[in-house]
Tab-separated table of C-alpha atoms in Angstrom:
chain	number	residue	atom	x	y	z
A	1253	MET	CA	-11.049	-23.442	9.677
A	1254	SER	CA	-12.991	-20.186	9.559
A	1255	TRP	CA	-10.615	-18.605	12.124
A	1256	GLY	CA	-7.611	-19.577	10.026
A	1257	LYS	CA	-9.315	-18.233	6.920
A	1258	GLY	CA	-9.865	-14.983	8.759
A	1259	LEU	CA	-6.156	-14.661	9.499
A	1260	ALA	CA	-5.386	-15.329	5.849
A	1261	ILE	CA	-7.934	-12.707	4.780
A	1262	THR	CA	-6.256	-10.170	7.067
A	1263	LEU	CA	-3.096	-10.532	4.981
A	1264	ARG	CA	-5.028	-9.323	1.905
A	1265	PRO	CA	-3.254	-11.993	-0.210
A	1266	ILE	CA	-4.047	-10.510	-3.618
A	1267	VAL	CA	-3.085	-6.951	-2.684
A	1268	SER	CA	-0.191	-7.672	-0.321
A	1269	MET	CA	1.420	-10.139	-2.719
A	1270	VAL	CA	1.867	-7.237	-5.132
A	1271	THR	CA	4.266	-5.854	-2.526
A	1272	ILE	CA	6.729	-8.661	-3.235
A	1273	PRO	CA	7.467	-8.042	-6.938
A	1274	TRP	CA	7.255	-4.260	-6.487
A	1275	THR	CA	9.697	-4.261	-3.554
A	1276	LEU	CA	11.909	-6.745	-5.364
A	1277	ALA	CA	12.046	-4.484	-8.410
A	1278	LEU	CA	12.816	-1.441	-6.255
A	1279	ALA	CA	15.598	-3.263	-4.407
A	1280	VAL	CA	17.211	-4.626	-7.579
A	1281	PHE	CA	17.068	-1.175	-9.157
A	1282	ALA	CA	18.501	0.561	-6.078
A	1283	ALA	CA	21.240	-2.041	-5.656
A	1284	SER	CA	22.281	-1.828	-9.294
A	1285	ILE	CA	22.819	1.933	-8.995
A	1286	TYR	CA	23.911	2.504	-5.407
A	1287	GLY	CA	24.808	-0.914	-4.002
A	1288	ASP	CA	28.417	-1.700	-3.076
A	1289	PHE	CA	28.586	-5.367	-3.984
A	1290	GLY	CA	31.660	-5.462	-6.207
A	1291	ASN	CA	31.820	-6.125	-9.920
A	1292	ASP	CA	29.775	-9.313	-10.024
A	1293	ILE	CA	26.658	-8.272	-8.162
A	1294	TRP	CA	24.707	-11.428	-9.014
A	1295	SER	CA	27.194	-13.741	-7.292
A	1296	SER	CA	27.366	-11.690	-4.100
A	1297	GLY	CA	25.913	-13.460	-1.083
A	1298	GLU	CA	25.424	-10.119	0.666
A	1299	TYR	CA	23.399	-8.867	-2.288
A	1300	TRP	CA	20.956	-11.787	-2.167
A	1301	THR	CA	20.686	-11.712	1.632
A	1302	THR	CA	19.929	-7.995	1.631
A	1303	LEU	CA	17.426	-8.439	-1.180
A	1304	LEU	CA	15.586	-11.162	0.723
A	1305	LEU	CA	15.494	-9.142	3.944
A	1306	VAL	CA	14.172	-6.043	2.169
A	1307	VAL	CA	11.327	-8.014	0.590
A	1308	VAL	CA	10.451	-9.788	3.854
A	1309	ALA	CA	10.525	-6.549	5.877
A	1310	SER	CA	8.334	-4.777	3.350
A	1311	TYR	CA	5.797	-7.604	3.121
A	1312	LEU	CA	5.557	-7.982	6.904
A	1313	GLY	CA	5.120	-4.233	7.307
A	1314	VAL	CA	2.310	-4.041	4.756
A	1315	THR	CA	0.427	-7.008	6.204
A	1316	ALA	CA	0.877	-5.662	9.741
A	1317	GLY	CA	-0.787	-2.473	8.548
A	1318	TYR	CA	-3.767	-4.466	7.285
A	1319	ALA	CA	-4.032	-6.270	10.636
A	1320	VAL	CA	-3.999	-2.920	12.463
A	1321	ASN	CA	-6.670	-1.611	10.110
A	1322	ASP	CA	-8.872	-4.665	10.730
A	1323	TYR	CA	-8.387	-4.182	14.478
A	1324	PHE	CA	-9.766	-0.645	14.364
A	1325	ASP	CA	-12.432	-1.538	11.767
A	1326	TYR	CA	-13.726	-4.462	13.817
A	1327	ARG	CA	-17.071	-2.870	14.739
A	1328	VAL	CA	-17.722	-1.695	11.189
A	1329	ASP	CA	-16.914	-5.100	9.718
A	1330	LEU	CA	-19.129	-6.963	12.211
A	1331	ALA	CA	-22.007	-4.673	11.277
A	1332	ASN	CA	-21.707	-5.900	7.707
A	1333	PRO	CA	-21.823	-9.723	8.019
A	1334	GLU	CA	-22.175	-10.170	4.273
A	1335	ARG	CA	-18.600	-8.960	3.856
A	1336	MET	CA	-16.930	-12.347	4.205
A	1337	ASP	CA	-13.719	-10.764	2.940
A	1338	LYS	CA	-13.313	-9.243	6.409
A	1339	ALA	CA	-11.557	-11.087	9.237
A	1340	ALA	CA	-14.092	-10.020	11.874
A	1341	ASN	CA	-16.740	-12.177	10.203
A	1342	HIS	CA	-14.685	-15.343	10.656
A	1343	GLY	CA	-14.690	-15.591	14.451
A	1344	ILE	CA	-11.490	-13.634	15.071
A	1345	SER	CA	-11.392	-11.362	18.112
A	1346	ARG	CA	-9.975	-7.836	18.198
A	1347	ARG	CA	-7.262	-9.066	20.539
A	1348	ASP	CA	-6.253	-11.706	17.984
A	1349	LEU	CA	-5.884	-9.012	15.340
A	1350	LEU	CA	-3.769	-6.823	17.610
A	1351	SER	CA	-1.480	-9.754	18.417
A	1352	TYR	CA	-1.309	-10.607	14.726
A	1353	ALA	CA	-0.265	-7.046	13.914
A	1354	ALA	CA	2.528	-7.230	16.492
A	1355	VAL	CA	3.764	-10.601	15.226
A	1356	LEU	CA	4.002	-9.158	11.728
A	1357	GLY	CA	5.082	-5.606	12.493
A	1358	VAL	CA	7.813	-6.009	15.117
A	1359	PRO	CA	10.023	-8.305	12.978
A	1360	SER	CA	9.562	-5.896	10.068
A	1361	LEU	CA	10.886	-2.969	12.104
A	1362	LEU	CA	13.785	-5.022	13.459
A	1363	ILE	CA	14.832	-6.025	9.946
A	1364	TRP	CA	14.769	-2.402	8.769
A	1365	LEU	CA	16.857	-1.417	11.796
A	1366	TYR	CA	19.392	-4.115	10.944
A	1367	LEU	CA	19.567	-3.033	7.307
A	1368	SER	CA	19.720	0.743	7.775
A	1369	PRO	CA	18.993	3.212	10.610
A	1370	LEU	CA	17.559	5.639	8.038
A	1371	ALA	CA	15.264	2.959	6.618
A	1372	PHE	CA	14.176	2.140	10.178
A	1373	ILE	CA	13.289	5.788	10.868
A	1374	VAL	CA	11.201	5.981	7.697
A	1375	ALA	CA	9.510	2.680	8.610
A	1376	ILE	CA	8.595	4.151	12.013
A	1377	VAL	CA	7.036	7.161	10.281
A	1378	GLN	CA	5.090	4.796	8.020
A	1379	MET	CA	3.849	2.836	11.029
A	1380	LEU	CA	2.726	5.986	12.867
A	1381	CYS	CA	0.836	7.164	9.784
A	1382	ILE	CA	-1.019	3.848	9.533
A	1383	LEU	CA	-1.883	3.976	13.237
A	1384	ALA	CA	-3.199	7.529	12.834
A	1385	TYR	CA	-5.184	6.495	9.761
A	1386	SER	CA	-6.778	3.408	11.268
A	1387	GLY	CA	-7.207	4.666	14.824
A	1388	TRP	CA	-8.383	8.230	14.225
A	1389	ALA	CA	-8.510	9.653	10.706
A	1390	LYS	CA	-10.619	6.956	9.080
A	1391	ALA	CA	-13.573	7.713	11.357
A	1392	SER	CA	-12.933	11.445	11.673
A	1393	THR	CA	-12.221	12.891	8.240
A	1394	PRO	CA	-13.340	11.988	4.708
A	1395	TYR	CA	-9.781	12.618	3.557
A	1396	SER	CA	-8.302	10.050	5.902
A	1397	ASN	CA	-6.506	8.338	3.030
A	1398	LEU	CA	-3.959	11.166	3.099
A	1399	PHE	CA	-2.541	9.351	6.127
A	1400	VAL	CA	-1.974	6.334	3.876
A	1401	VAL	CA	-0.558	8.303	0.959
A	1402	LEU	CA	2.582	9.201	2.912
A	1403	PRO	CA	3.593	5.674	4.034
A	1404	THR	CA	2.788	4.310	0.582
A	1405	ALA	CA	4.846	7.022	-1.088
A	1406	LEU	CA	7.705	6.464	1.361
A	1407	MET	CA	8.070	2.807	0.418
A	1408	PRO	CA	10.684	3.447	-2.333
A	1409	VAL	CA	12.527	5.826	0.003
A	1410	THR	CA	12.745	3.120	2.664
A	1411	VAL	CA	14.149	0.624	0.175
A	1412	PHE	CA	16.659	3.049	-1.336
A	1413	PHE	CA	17.963	4.030	2.113
A	1414	VAL	CA	19.134	0.436	2.515
A	1415	TYR	CA	21.560	0.994	-0.354
A	1416	THR	CA	22.407	4.692	-0.026
A	1417	PRO	CA	22.077	7.367	2.689
A	1418	GLU	CA	21.088	9.924	0.039
A	1419	LEU	CA	17.552	10.909	-0.885
A	1420	THR	CA	17.873	10.151	-4.583
A	1421	LYS	CA	15.860	11.431	-7.538
A	1422	GLU	CA	14.900	7.838	-8.365
A	1423	ALA	CA	13.396	7.341	-4.908
A	1424	ILE	CA	11.543	10.665	-5.104
A	1425	LEU	CA	10.057	9.960	-8.542
A	1426	LEU	CA	9.009	6.433	-7.618
A	1427	ALA	CA	7.541	7.810	-4.395
A	1428	SER	CA	5.434	10.202	-6.466
A	1429	VAL	CA	4.101	7.270	-8.506
A	1430	ASN	CA	3.106	5.470	-5.305
A	1431	GLY	CA	1.644	8.673	-3.886
A	1432	VAL	CA	-0.709	9.104	-6.844
A	1433	PHE	CA	-1.698	5.442	-7.007
A	1434	GLU	CA	-2.787	5.197	-3.373
A	1435	PRO	CA	-5.626	7.775	-3.379
A	1436	GLY	CA	-7.214	6.225	-6.451
A	1437	PHE	CA	-6.989	2.754	-4.938
A	1438	THR	CA	-8.416	3.804	-1.566
A	1439	TRP	CA	-11.174	6.054	-2.918
A	1440	ALA	CA	-12.377	3.276	-5.201
A	1441	GLY	CA	-12.312	0.718	-2.390
A	1442	VAL	CA	-14.058	2.840	0.248
A	1443	CYS	CA	-17.099	3.106	-2.020
A	1444	ARG	CA	-17.832	-0.544	-1.251
A	1445	ASP	CA	-18.475	0.321	2.406
A	1446	VAL	CA	-20.793	3.257	1.752
A	1447	GLU	CA	-23.968	1.546	3.036
A	1448	THR	CA	-22.349	0.336	6.262
A	1449	ASP	CA	-20.614	3.670	6.814
A	1450	ALA	CA	-23.948	5.456	6.424
A	1451	LYS	CA	-25.565	3.215	9.065
A	1452	LEU	CA	-22.705	3.831	11.510
A	1453	GLY	CA	-22.469	7.541	10.847
A	1454	VAL	CA	-18.979	7.378	9.338
A	1455	ARG	CA	-18.259	10.526	7.320
A	1456	SER	CA	-16.563	8.828	4.394
A	1457	LEU	CA	-15.777	10.659	1.166
A	1458	PRO	CA	-18.449	8.906	-0.956
A	1459	ILE	CA	-21.109	9.762	1.627
A	1460	LEU	CA	-20.168	13.441	1.739
A	1461	ARG	CA	-19.449	14.026	-1.941
A	1462	GLY	CA	-21.321	11.162	-3.583
A	1463	ILE	CA	-19.978	8.180	-5.497
A	1464	PRO	CA	-20.129	9.926	-8.922
A	1465	ALA	CA	-17.783	12.666	-7.674
A	1466	VAL	CA	-15.439	10.108	-6.116
A	1467	ALA	CA	-15.435	8.134	-9.367
A	1468	ARG	CA	-14.214	11.220	-11.225
A	1469	MET	CA	-11.505	11.760	-8.605
A	1470	VAL	CA	-10.355	8.177	-9.059
A	1471	LEU	CA	-10.117	8.626	-12.813
A	1472	VAL	CA	-8.019	11.784	-12.360
A	1473	MET	CA	-5.591	9.814	-10.194
A	1474	TRP	CA	-5.234	7.080	-12.816
A	1475	VAL	CA	-4.523	9.629	-15.544
A	1476	GLY	CA	-1.980	11.295	-13.257
A	1477	LEU	CA	-0.398	7.907	-12.652
A	1478	ALA	CA	0.120	7.415	-16.380
A	1479	VAL	CA	1.762	10.843	-16.696
A	1480	LEU	CA	4.082	10.275	-13.724
A	1481	THR	CA	5.034	6.871	-15.093
A	1482	VAL	CA	6.343	8.471	-18.272
A	1483	VAL	CA	8.139	11.202	-16.297
A	1484	THR	CA	9.784	8.630	-14.019
A	1485	TRP	CA	10.926	6.552	-16.963
A	1486	TYR	CA	12.344	9.602	-18.739
A	1487	TYR	CA	14.395	10.883	-15.783
A	1488	THR	CA	15.744	7.552	-14.515
A	1489	ASP	CA	17.616	4.567	-15.896
A	1490	LEU	CA	14.507	2.407	-15.864
A	1491	GLY	CA	14.188	0.685	-19.216
A	1492	LEU	CA	11.432	0.004	-21.681
A	1493	VAL	CA	10.280	-3.017	-19.678
A	1494	PHE	CA	9.295	-0.680	-16.840
A	1495	LEU	CA	7.599	1.760	-19.200
A	1496	ILE	CA	5.635	-0.911	-21.048
A	1497	GLY	CA	4.591	-2.766	-17.889
A	1498	ALA	CA	3.686	0.368	-15.949
A	1499	MET	CA	1.775	1.909	-18.840
A	1500	PHE	CA	-0.135	-1.323	-19.401
A	1501	ALA	CA	-1.212	-1.216	-15.742
A	1502	ALA	CA	-2.040	2.499	-15.957
A	1503	ILE	CA	-4.157	2.050	-19.090
A	1504	TRP	CA	-6.006	-0.842	-17.438
A	1505	LEU	CA	-6.697	1.358	-14.400
A	1506	ILE	CA	-7.866	4.229	-16.615
A	1507	ALA	CA	-10.255	1.863	-18.399
A	1508	ASN	CA	-11.647	0.765	-15.028
A	1509	GLY	CA	-11.874	4.399	-13.952
A	1510	VAL	CA	-13.887	5.290	-17.046
A	1511	ALA	CA	-16.216	2.350	-16.342
A	1512	PHE	CA	-16.602	3.576	-12.747
A	1513	VAL	CA	-17.512	7.093	-13.929
A	1514	LYS	CA	-20.095	5.677	-16.344
A	1515	ASP	CA	-21.541	3.342	-13.706
A	1516	PRO	CA	-20.833	4.929	-10.287
A	1517	LYS	CA	-21.965	2.112	-8.029
A	1518	PRO	CA	-20.173	0.731	-4.934
A	1519	GLY	CA	-19.332	-2.607	-6.549
A	1520	THR	CA	-17.949	-0.986	-9.680
A	1521	GLY	CA	-15.423	1.064	-7.745
A	1522	GLY	CA	-14.146	-1.556	-5.343
């Protein structure tokens, strides 16, 4: 039971499930503008098949990235047995995690290849960035999250390439939103591991600059996210539903960022 729970934890259910509605929204938006599905898009079997494959490929790719990250973080996670939200503390071996990553990641890449060669190329770049992040950067530089910013930002580009070979303004603007969100998310989360990182000699950002400084950086990202949300809405055909929903999320994040600045503790950030 614990082993199975560990596999489920590797998927990061709460975080990775966000990938589904976000990818779905991106695909519907891209298809409505650039898709070639005839006049009645909603009755097109090709439209629904493509939509399903895009969501599945994206979800599998994201969860494969988490499995790869857990593979490289295995020693760190074992050194912190109280972190029961880590797969390593549920009897899973490193080899299991590597196999898990392959089972998730290979089908994802094959689906992208089937949908669009351009999307496949971008997915390869995303995969290489995650490998560099987990296998080298995370333990070597406090700014390792920059290796995650690129694949996160490229997510809208990958989806849009399924529907058009052009690098569109919509994809670029949505990529900028993702690119600002990721640093705030990662910097807040890495603060939770500060004690373990200190024991293992990991030069993480909160250790080098201190949690109060990181908290301020997180808040700056959330404010930037709110600004980019408005810019994206203004320059695209995204409606008020997008603006209201995105701004609600941004304001919630800003409120959490302010709380983190006022109380810069590991648990507050993560």
